[in-house]
Amino acid sequence: GHCVTAAARARDRQRKRGTGWRGSGRGRGRGSDSGVAGMEGQRVIAPTCVYDRSLGMLAHTLVQRRTHGPVESRAEVDHMGTTGARVMRGPASAHEGSLRDKFRQGASFSVGIPAAAEGGIKMYSPAFYAACAFGGVLSCGLTHTMVTPLDVVKCNMQTDPAKYRGIFSGFGIVAREQGMAGLVRGWVPTLLGYSAQGAGKFGLYEFFKKYYSDLAGEEMAAKNQTVIFLAGSASAEFFADMFLCPFEAVKVKVQTVPGFAKGFSDGFPKFVAQEGYGGLFKGLTPLWGRQIPYTMMKFACFENTVKALYEHVVPKPKSECSKSEQLAVSFAAGYIAGVFCAIVSPPADNLVSKLNATKGASIGGIVSEMGVFNLFTRGLPLRIVMIGTLTGLQWGIYDAFKVFVGLPTTGSTQKK
């Protein structure tokens, strides 16, 4: 009887300590549902039943997502017992829910550039500049890669004019000596380099255009729009050429030096082994000389041509034009701008090709060798065809992507 009484007293003391799995969890009592529910905020060693229950709730959550879409909060499932009662969301789950609400569009997650159907993009927001940069990747990367055969012939005409005397004969010589694969040699550094340049060119142009407009003030910016276009495009191209320069150096070497390399994968390490990493940037100054005037003309001429087309050619305001009509205006204005770009950039283009193709060449030596007239005219007809088409396509692709994500096409207009 004494043993029974002692055991009963021991059980009473155990019940008085608490029926739940609280504290250090060293006790062996089973505990009640209220004890389990009250364990939040405590350090516990959970028994097997809690693990089993957690797995059951995970399965319930997955079924809910498959059949009814995402649940509103984890707390609504995690703290539902057999009674089905809901409890308030805690601070951690509330923070998680707010992040989910920010990134969720409908019933799916969106961690990128939202399309127009998903709420659109706020002008001059980080998403706006990201969209413009990605549009620049598509615009420049795809178009420059597409005209690689023309670029191969142009570079060879610039570096070896005695052999490559004309456009059509140049195509024939390359195809005869290197096969048809020779006409697309260097397409990988072209794609990589001009994609990187396009992101900087278009993304930073939109940024600097807004930045300089804000600095000037609304009235001053409206009176000096062309100055804003020129300053914004020059600033953007300054940085964009740093992205392009290493790829351009390898590209020209692969395209103009027979047997140097088959492409970028073997051409890049070979170039670095011969000229060091600094050699990748030896053409940066003439590249700035070629690309900055080109880009200033490209953007300023395009913006003003768009305005002129809507004011004097298109019979209705831009706001009344369909998206396809606006894209047609973008292509036409881009092509016109491209012709002017081709005229202002040949001297620096010839210098870049010569510097990258000839080891130890200097700007002064190239000018003396070629002469000023040839520096401005060599490769010009092909460059007009190539750059005009290229620039028209670039503006068409860029504005098409902007329309796709719900942004307006480039170019401001005055009301008629």
CSV table of C-alpha atoms in Angstrom, one decimal:
chain,number,residue,atom,x,y,z
A,1,GLY,CA,0.0,0.0,0.0
A,2,HIS,CA,2.9,2.3,0.8
A,3,CYS,CA,4.4,1.7,-2.7
A,4,VAL,CA,1.0,2.5,-4.3
A,5,THR,CA,0.6,5.7,-2.3
A,6,ALA,CA,4.2,6.8,-3.2
A,7,ALA,CA,3.6,6.2,-6.9
A,8,ALA,CA,0.3,8.1,-6.7
A,9,ARG,CA,2.1,11.1,-5.0
A,10,ALA,CA,4.8,10.9,-7.7
A,11,ARG,CA,2.1,11.1,-10.5
A,12,ASP,CA,0.5,14.1,-8.7
A,13,ARG,CA,3.8,15.9,-8.6
A,14,GLN,CA,4.3,15.2,-12.3
A,15,ARG,CA,0.9,16.6,-13.2
A,16,LYS,CA,1.5,19.7,-11.1
A,17,ARG,CA,4.7,20.5,-13.0
A,18,GLY,CA,2.7,20.9,-16.2
A,19,THR,CA,1.1,18.6,-18.7
A,20,GLY,CA,2.7,20.1,-21.9
A,21,TRP,CA,6.1,19.7,-23.4
A,22,ARG,CA,7.4,23.0,-22.1
A,23,GLY,CA,10.7,24.0,-20.6
A,24,SER,CA,13.7,21.8,-21.4
A,25,GLY,CA,11.6,19.0,-22.5
A,26,ARG,CA,13.4,16.6,-20.1
A,27,GLY,CA,10.1,15.2,-18.7
A,28,ARG,CA,8.5,12.1,-20.2
A,29,GLY,CA,4.9,13.0,-19.7
A,30,ARG,CA,2.6,12.8,-22.8
A,31,GLY,CA,1.1,16.2,-22.5
A,32,SER,CA,-2.2,17.4,-23.8
A,33,ASP,CA,-3.2,19.4,-26.9
A,34,SER,CA,-3.3,22.6,-24.9
A,35,GLY,CA,0.3,22.0,-23.9
A,36,VAL,CA,1.4,21.4,-27.5
A,37,ALA,CA,-0.5,24.6,-28.6
A,38,GLY,CA,1.2,26.6,-25.9
A,39,MET,CA,4.7,25.7,-26.9
A,40,GLU,CA,5.2,28.7,-29.3
A,41,GLY,CA,8.0,30.9,-28.2
A,42,GLN,CA,9.5,28.2,-26.0
A,43,ARG,CA,12.6,26.1,-26.6
A,44,VAL,CA,11.4,22.5,-27.0
A,45,ILE,CA,12.4,19.1,-27.9
A,46,ALA,CA,9.4,18.0,-29.9
A,47,PRO,CA,8.2,14.4,-29.5
A,48,THR,CA,7.4,12.1,-32.5
A,49,CYS,CA,3.8,13.1,-32.5
A,50,VAL,CA,4.7,16.7,-33.4
A,51,TYR,CA,6.8,15.6,-36.3
A,52,ASP,CA,4.0,13.4,-37.6
A,53,ARG,CA,1.6,16.3,-37.2
A,54,SER,CA,4.0,18.6,-39.1
A,55,LEU,CA,4.2,16.2,-42.0
A,56,GLY,CA,0.4,16.0,-42.1
A,57,MET,CA,0.1,19.7,-42.2
A,58,LEU,CA,2.7,19.9,-45.0
A,59,ALA,CA,0.7,17.4,-47.1
A,60,HIS,CA,-2.5,19.4,-46.3
A,61,THR,CA,-0.8,22.6,-47.6
A,62,LEU,CA,0.4,20.9,-50.8
A,63,VAL,CA,-3.1,19.6,-51.5
A,64,GLN,CA,-4.6,23.1,-50.8
A,65,ARG,CA,-2.2,24.6,-53.3
A,66,ARG,CA,-3.0,22.0,-56.0
A,67,THR,CA,-6.7,22.3,-55.6
A,68,HIS,CA,-7.5,25.8,-54.4
A,69,GLY,CA,-4.4,27.9,-55.1
A,70,PRO,CA,-2.0,29.3,-52.5
A,71,VAL,CA,-3.2,29.6,-49.0
A,72,GLU,CA,-3.3,33.1,-47.5
A,73,SER,CA,-0.8,32.4,-44.8
A,74,ARG,CA,1.2,29.6,-43.4
A,75,ALA,CA,-0.3,30.4,-39.9
A,76,GLU,CA,-3.7,29.5,-41.2
A,77,VAL,CA,-2.6,25.9,-41.8
A,78,ASP,CA,0.2,25.5,-39.2
A,79,HIS,CA,-2.0,26.3,-36.3
A,80,MET,CA,-5.2,24.5,-37.3
A,81,GLY,CA,-5.7,21.6,-34.9
A,82,THR,CA,-8.4,19.0,-35.0
A,83,THR,CA,-11.0,21.7,-34.3
A,84,GLY,CA,-10.1,23.6,-37.4
A,85,ALA,CA,-9.7,26.9,-35.5
A,86,ARG,CA,-7.5,29.6,-37.0
A,87,VAL,CA,-5.1,31.8,-35.1
A,88,MET,CA,-3.6,35.2,-35.9
A,89,ARG,CA,-0.5,35.4,-38.1
A,90,GLY,CA,2.7,36.0,-36.1
A,91,PRO,CA,5.3,38.6,-37.0
A,92,ALA,CA,7.5,36.2,-39.0
A,93,SER,CA,4.7,34.8,-41.1
A,94,ALA,CA,3.2,38.2,-41.6
A,95,HIS,CA,6.6,39.4,-43.0
A,96,GLU,CA,6.7,36.4,-45.2
A,97,GLY,CA,3.2,37.0,-46.4
A,98,SER,CA,4.0,40.6,-47.3
A,99,LEU,CA,6.9,39.5,-49.5
A,100,ARG,CA,4.8,36.9,-51.2
A,101,ASP,CA,2.1,39.5,-51.9
A,102,LYS,CA,4.7,41.8,-53.4
A,103,PHE,CA,6.0,39.3,-55.9
A,104,ARG,CA,2.8,37.3,-56.6
A,105,GLN,CA,0.8,38.1,-59.7
A,106,GLY,CA,-2.4,36.2,-59.6
A,107,ALA,CA,-1.5,32.7,-58.4
A,108,SER,CA,2.1,32.6,-59.6
A,109,PHE,CA,5.3,34.1,-58.6
A,110,SER,CA,6.9,36.9,-60.6
A,111,VAL,CA,10.5,37.9,-59.9
A,112,GLY,CA,11.3,39.7,-63.2
A,113,ILE,CA,10.0,42.3,-65.5
A,114,PRO,CA,6.2,42.3,-65.2
A,115,ALA,CA,4.2,42.3,-68.5
A,116,ALA,CA,1.4,44.8,-69.1
A,117,ALA,CA,-1.2,42.2,-68.1
A,118,GLU,CA,0.4,41.9,-64.7
A,119,GLY,CA,0.1,45.5,-63.7
A,120,GLY,CA,2.7,47.1,-66.0
A,121,ILE,CA,5.9,49.0,-65.1
A,122,LYS,CA,6.1,52.3,-63.5
A,123,MET,CA,8.0,54.8,-65.6
A,124,TYR,CA,11.6,55.5,-64.3
A,125,SER,CA,11.4,52.8,-61.7
A,126,PRO,CA,14.2,50.1,-61.4
A,127,ALA,CA,11.9,47.7,-63.4
A,128,PHE,CA,11.7,50.3,-66.1
A,129,TYR,CA,15.4,50.6,-66.5
A,130,ALA,CA,15.8,46.8,-66.3
A,131,ALA,CA,13.3,46.5,-69.1
A,132,CYS,CA,15.1,49.1,-71.2
A,133,ALA,CA,18.5,47.3,-70.6
A,134,PHE,CA,17.0,43.9,-71.6
A,135,GLY,CA,15.4,45.5,-74.7
A,136,GLY,CA,18.9,46.8,-75.5
A,137,VAL,CA,20.4,43.3,-75.2
A,138,LEU,CA,17.8,41.9,-77.7
A,139,SER,CA,18.2,45.0,-80.0
A,140,CYS,CA,22.0,45.1,-80.3
A,141,GLY,CA,22.9,41.5,-79.6
A,142,LEU,CA,20.6,39.9,-82.2
A,143,THR,CA,21.0,42.5,-85.0
A,144,HIS,CA,24.8,42.6,-84.9
A,145,THR,CA,25.0,38.9,-84.9
A,146,MET,CA,22.6,38.7,-87.8
A,147,VAL,CA,24.9,40.9,-90.0
A,148,THR,CA,28.1,39.1,-89.0
A,149,PRO,CA,28.9,38.1,-92.7
A,150,LEU,CA,28.7,41.8,-93.7
A,151,ASP,CA,30.9,42.7,-90.7
A,152,VAL,CA,33.5,40.1,-91.7
A,153,VAL,CA,33.8,41.5,-95.2
A,154,LYS,CA,33.9,45.1,-93.9
A,155,CYS,CA,36.7,44.4,-91.5
A,156,ASN,CA,38.8,42.7,-94.1
A,157,MET,CA,38.2,45.6,-96.6
A,158,GLN,CA,39.5,48.0,-93.9
A,159,THR,CA,42.6,45.9,-92.9
A,160,ASP,CA,43.6,44.6,-96.4
A,161,PRO,CA,42.1,46.8,-99.1
A,162,ALA,CA,44.5,45.5,-101.7
A,163,LYS,CA,43.0,42.1,-101.5
A,164,TYR,CA,39.4,42.9,-100.6
A,165,ARG,CA,38.5,45.6,-103.2
A,166,GLY,CA,34.8,45.4,-103.1
A,167,ILE,CA,31.7,44.1,-101.3
A,168,PHE,CA,30.9,41.2,-103.6
A,169,SER,CA,34.4,40.2,-104.4
A,170,GLY,CA,35.1,40.3,-100.6
A,171,PHE,CA,32.3,37.8,-100.0
A,172,GLY,CA,33.7,35.6,-102.8
A,173,ILE,CA,37.3,35.7,-101.4
A,174,VAL,CA,36.2,34.8,-97.8
A,175,ALA,CA,33.9,32.0,-99.0
A,176,ARG,CA,36.6,30.6,-101.3
A,177,GLU,CA,39.4,30.7,-98.8
A,178,GLN,CA,37.6,29.9,-95.6
A,179,GLY,CA,34.5,28.3,-96.7
A,180,MET,CA,31.0,29.5,-95.8
A,181,ALA,CA,31.8,29.1,-92.1
A,182,GLY,CA,34.3,31.9,-92.6
A,183,LEU,CA,31.4,34.4,-93.2
A,184,VAL,CA,30.1,33.8,-89.7
A,185,ARG,CA,33.4,33.6,-87.9
A,186,GLY,CA,33.4,35.7,-84.8
A,187,TRP,CA,29.7,35.5,-84.2
A,188,VAL,CA,30.1,34.5,-80.5
A,189,PRO,CA,32.1,37.6,-79.4
A,190,THR,CA,29.8,39.6,-81.6
A,191,LEU,CA,26.7,38.3,-79.7
A,192,LEU,CA,28.3,38.6,-76.3
A,193,GLY,CA,29.9,42.0,-76.8
A,194,TYR,CA,27.0,43.8,-78.4
A,195,SER,CA,24.5,42.3,-76.0
A,196,ALA,CA,26.5,43.8,-73.1
A,197,GLN,CA,26.9,47.0,-75.0
A,198,GLY,CA,23.2,47.2,-75.8
A,199,ALA,CA,22.3,46.8,-72.2
A,200,GLY,CA,24.5,49.8,-71.3
A,201,LYS,CA,23.6,51.8,-74.4
A,202,PHE,CA,19.8,51.7,-74.0
A,203,GLY,CA,19.4,51.2,-70.3
A,204,LEU,CA,21.8,54.0,-69.3
A,205,TYR,CA,20.5,56.3,-72.1
A,206,GLU,CA,17.1,56.2,-70.5
A,207,PHE,CA,18.6,56.8,-67.1
A,208,PHE,CA,20.9,59.7,-68.2
A,209,LYS,CA,18.1,61.3,-70.3
A,210,LYS,CA,15.9,61.5,-67.2
A,211,TYR,CA,18.8,62.5,-64.9
A,212,TYR,CA,19.9,65.5,-67.1
A,213,SER,CA,16.3,66.5,-67.7
A,214,ASP,CA,15.7,66.7,-63.9
A,215,LEU,CA,18.9,68.7,-63.5
A,216,ALA,CA,17.9,71.2,-66.2
A,217,GLY,CA,14.4,71.5,-65.0
A,218,GLU,CA,11.2,71.0,-66.9
A,219,GLU,CA,11.2,74.3,-68.8
A,220,MET,CA,14.9,74.3,-69.7
A,221,ALA,CA,14.8,70.6,-70.7
A,222,ALA,CA,11.8,71.2,-73.0
A,223,LYS,CA,13.7,74.1,-74.8
A,224,ASN,CA,16.9,72.1,-75.1
A,225,GLN,CA,15.7,68.5,-75.8
A,226,THR,CA,18.4,67.8,-78.4
A,227,VAL,CA,21.1,68.8,-75.9
A,228,ILE,CA,19.6,66.4,-73.4
A,229,PHE,CA,19.5,63.6,-76.1
A,230,LEU,CA,23.2,64.2,-77.0
A,231,ALA,CA,24.4,64.4,-73.4
A,232,GLY,CA,22.4,61.3,-72.3
A,233,SER,CA,23.6,59.2,-75.2
A,234,ALA,CA,27.2,60.2,-74.9
A,235,SER,CA,27.2,59.3,-71.2
A,236,ALA,CA,25.6,56.0,-71.8
A,237,GLU,CA,28.0,55.0,-74.6
A,238,PHE,CA,31.0,55.9,-72.6
A,239,PHE,CA,30.2,53.1,-70.2
A,240,ALA,CA,28.7,50.7,-72.8
A,241,ASP,CA,32.0,50.7,-74.8
A,242,MET,CA,33.8,49.4,-71.7
A,243,PHE,CA,31.6,46.3,-71.9
A,244,LEU,CA,32.1,45.9,-75.6
A,245,CYS,CA,35.8,46.5,-76.0
A,246,PRO,CA,37.3,43.1,-74.9
A,247,PHE,CA,34.9,41.2,-77.2
A,248,GLU,CA,35.5,43.6,-80.1
A,249,ALA,CA,39.3,43.1,-79.9
A,250,VAL,CA,38.9,39.3,-80.1
A,251,LYS,CA,36.3,39.5,-82.8
A,252,VAL,CA,38.4,41.6,-85.2
A,253,LYS,CA,41.4,39.4,-84.7
A,254,VAL,CA,39.4,36.3,-85.4
A,255,GLN,CA,37.8,37.8,-88.5
A,256,THR,CA,40.9,39.4,-90.1
A,257,VAL,CA,43.9,37.3,-89.2
A,258,PRO,CA,43.7,33.9,-91.1
A,259,GLY,CA,44.4,31.0,-88.9
A,260,PHE,CA,44.5,33.0,-85.6
A,261,ALA,CA,41.5,31.1,-84.1
A,262,LYS,CA,38.2,29.5,-85.0
A,263,GLY,CA,36.2,31.5,-82.6
A,264,PHE,CA,35.9,33.1,-79.1
A,265,SER,CA,36.6,30.1,-77.0
A,266,ASP,CA,40.1,29.6,-78.5
A,267,GLY,CA,40.6,33.2,-79.7
A,268,PHE,CA,40.3,34.8,-76.3
A,269,PRO,CA,43.0,32.9,-74.4
A,270,LYS,CA,45.3,33.1,-77.4
A,271,PHE,CA,44.8,36.9,-77.6
A,272,VAL,CA,45.5,37.3,-73.9
A,273,ALA,CA,48.6,35.1,-74.1
A,274,GLN,CA,50.0,37.2,-77.0
A,275,GLU,CA,49.0,40.8,-75.8
A,276,GLY,CA,48.0,40.4,-72.2
A,277,TYR,CA,44.7,41.6,-70.6
A,278,GLY,CA,45.6,45.2,-71.3
A,279,GLY,CA,45.6,44.4,-75.0
A,280,LEU,CA,41.9,43.8,-74.8
A,281,PHE,CA,41.4,47.5,-74.1
A,282,LYS,CA,44.0,49.0,-76.4
A,283,GLY,CA,41.2,49.9,-78.9
A,284,LEU,CA,39.1,51.6,-76.2
A,285,THR,CA,40.0,55.2,-77.1
A,286,PRO,CA,39.3,54.8,-80.9
A,287,LEU,CA,36.2,52.7,-79.9
A,288,TRP,CA,35.0,55.7,-78.0
A,289,GLY,CA,35.9,57.9,-81.0
A,290,ARG,CA,33.8,55.6,-83.2
A,291,GLN,CA,30.8,54.8,-80.9
A,292,ILE,CA,30.2,58.0,-79.0
A,293,PRO,CA,29.6,60.2,-82.1
A,294,TYR,CA,27.7,57.3,-83.7
A,295,THR,CA,25.4,56.9,-80.6
A,296,MET,CA,24.9,60.6,-80.2
A,297,MET,CA,23.7,60.8,-83.8
A,298,LYS,CA,21.7,57.6,-83.4
A,299,PHE,CA,19.7,58.8,-80.4
A,300,ALA,CA,19.4,62.5,-81.1
A,301,CYS,CA,18.6,62.0,-84.8
A,302,PHE,CA,16.1,59.2,-84.0
A,303,GLU,CA,14.2,61.3,-81.3
A,304,ASN,CA,14.0,64.3,-83.6
A,305,THR,CA,13.0,62.2,-86.6
A,306,VAL,CA,10.2,60.6,-84.7
A,307,LYS,CA,8.9,64.0,-83.7
A,308,ALA,CA,9.2,65.2,-87.3
A,309,LEU,CA,7.4,62.2,-88.7
A,310,TYR,CA,4.5,62.5,-86.4
A,311,GLU,CA,4.2,66.3,-87.0
A,312,HIS,CA,4.6,66.3,-90.8
A,313,VAL,CA,4.2,62.8,-92.3
A,314,VAL,CA,1.9,60.7,-90.1
A,315,PRO,CA,-1.7,62.1,-90.6
A,316,LYS,CA,-2.7,61.6,-86.9
A,317,PRO,CA,-1.2,62.1,-83.5
A,318,LYS,CA,0.9,59.4,-81.9
A,319,SER,CA,-1.8,58.8,-79.3
A,320,GLU,CA,-4.2,57.8,-82.0
A,321,CYS,CA,-1.8,55.4,-83.8
A,322,SER,CA,-1.9,51.7,-83.2
A,323,LYS,CA,1.1,50.0,-81.7
A,324,SER,CA,2.0,48.5,-85.1
A,325,GLU,CA,1.9,52.0,-86.7
A,326,GLN,CA,4.1,53.4,-83.9
A,327,LEU,CA,6.6,50.5,-84.5
A,328,ALA,CA,6.7,51.3,-88.2
A,329,VAL,CA,7.5,54.9,-87.4
A,330,SER,CA,10.3,53.7,-85.0
A,331,PHE,CA,11.8,51.5,-87.8
A,332,ALA,CA,11.7,54.3,-90.4
A,333,ALA,CA,13.2,56.9,-88.0
A,334,GLY,CA,15.8,54.3,-87.0
A,335,TYR,CA,16.9,53.7,-90.6
A,336,ILE,CA,17.2,57.4,-91.3
A,337,ALA,CA,19.2,57.9,-88.1
A,338,GLY,CA,21.4,54.9,-89.1
A,339,VAL,CA,22.4,56.5,-92.4
A,340,PHE,CA,23.7,59.6,-90.6
A,341,CYS,CA,25.4,57.4,-88.1
A,342,ALA,CA,27.3,55.6,-90.9
A,343,ILE,CA,28.5,58.9,-92.3
A,344,VAL,CA,30.0,60.3,-89.1
A,345,SER,CA,31.8,57.1,-87.8
A,346,PRO,CA,34.0,55.6,-90.5
A,347,PRO,CA,37.3,57.3,-89.4
A,348,ALA,CA,37.2,55.8,-85.9
A,349,ASP,CA,35.8,52.5,-87.3
A,350,ASN,CA,38.8,52.2,-89.6
A,351,LEU,CA,41.2,52.9,-86.8
A,352,VAL,CA,39.6,50.3,-84.5
A,353,SER,CA,39.8,47.6,-87.2
A,354,LYS,CA,43.5,48.4,-88.0
A,355,LEU,CA,44.6,48.6,-84.3
A,356,ASN,CA,43.0,45.3,-83.4
A,357,ALA,CA,44.2,43.5,-86.5
A,358,THR,CA,47.8,44.7,-86.5
A,359,LYS,CA,50.1,44.2,-83.5
A,360,GLY,CA,52.0,47.2,-82.5
A,361,ALA,CA,50.0,49.6,-84.7
A,362,SER,CA,49.5,53.2,-83.6
A,363,ILE,CA,46.9,55.8,-84.5
A,364,GLY,CA,49.4,58.1,-86.1
A,365,GLY,CA,50.9,55.3,-88.2
A,366,ILE,CA,47.5,54.2,-89.4
A,367,VAL,CA,46.5,57.8,-90.4
A,368,SER,CA,49.8,58.2,-92.3
A,369,GLU,CA,49.3,54.9,-94.1
A,370,MET,CA,45.7,55.3,-95.1
A,371,GLY,CA,45.5,59.1,-95.6
A,372,VAL,CA,42.6,61.3,-94.4
A,373,PHE,CA,40.4,60.7,-97.4
A,374,ASN,CA,40.5,56.9,-97.2
A,375,LEU,CA,40.1,57.1,-93.4
A,376,PHE,CA,36.7,58.7,-94.0
A,377,THR,CA,35.5,56.8,-97.1
A,378,ARG,CA,37.0,53.2,-97.0
A,379,GLY,CA,34.1,50.8,-96.4
A,380,LEU,CA,31.6,53.6,-96.3
A,381,PRO,CA,29.0,52.2,-98.9
A,382,LEU,CA,28.8,48.9,-97.1
A,383,ARG,CA,28.7,50.7,-93.8
A,384,ILE,CA,25.7,52.8,-94.9
A,385,VAL,CA,23.8,49.7,-96.0
A,386,MET,CA,24.8,47.8,-92.9
A,387,ILE,CA,24.3,50.5,-90.3
A,388,GLY,CA,21.1,51.9,-91.8
A,389,THR,CA,19.5,48.5,-91.7
A,390,LEU,CA,21.0,47.6,-88.4
A,391,THR,CA,19.8,50.8,-86.7
A,392,GLY,CA,16.3,50.6,-88.1
A,393,LEU,CA,16.0,47.0,-86.8
A,394,GLN,CA,17.5,47.9,-83.5
A,395,TRP,CA,14.9,50.6,-82.8
A,396,GLY,CA,12.1,48.4,-84.1
A,397,ILE,CA,13.1,45.5,-81.8
A,398,TYR,CA,13.7,47.8,-78.8
A,399,ASP,CA,10.4,49.6,-79.1
A,400,ALA,CA,8.6,46.3,-79.8
A,401,PHE,CA,9.9,44.9,-76.5
A,402,LYS,CA,8.9,48.1,-74.7
A,403,VAL,CA,5.4,47.7,-76.1
A,404,PHE,CA,5.4,44.0,-75.1
A,405,VAL,CA,6.0,44.9,-71.4
A,406,GLY,CA,3.5,47.7,-71.5
A,407,LEU,CA,5.8,50.7,-72.0
A,408,PRO,CA,5.3,53.5,-74.6
A,409,THR,CA,7.5,53.6,-77.7
A,410,THR,CA,10.5,55.9,-77.7
A,411,GLY,CA,10.1,59.5,-78.8
A,412,SER,CA,8.0,62.4,-77.4
A,413,THR,CA,5.7,64.3,-79.7
A,414,GLN,CA,3.9,67.6,-79.6
A,415,LYS,CA,0.1,67.6,-79.8
A,416,LYS,CA,-1.3,68.5,-83.2
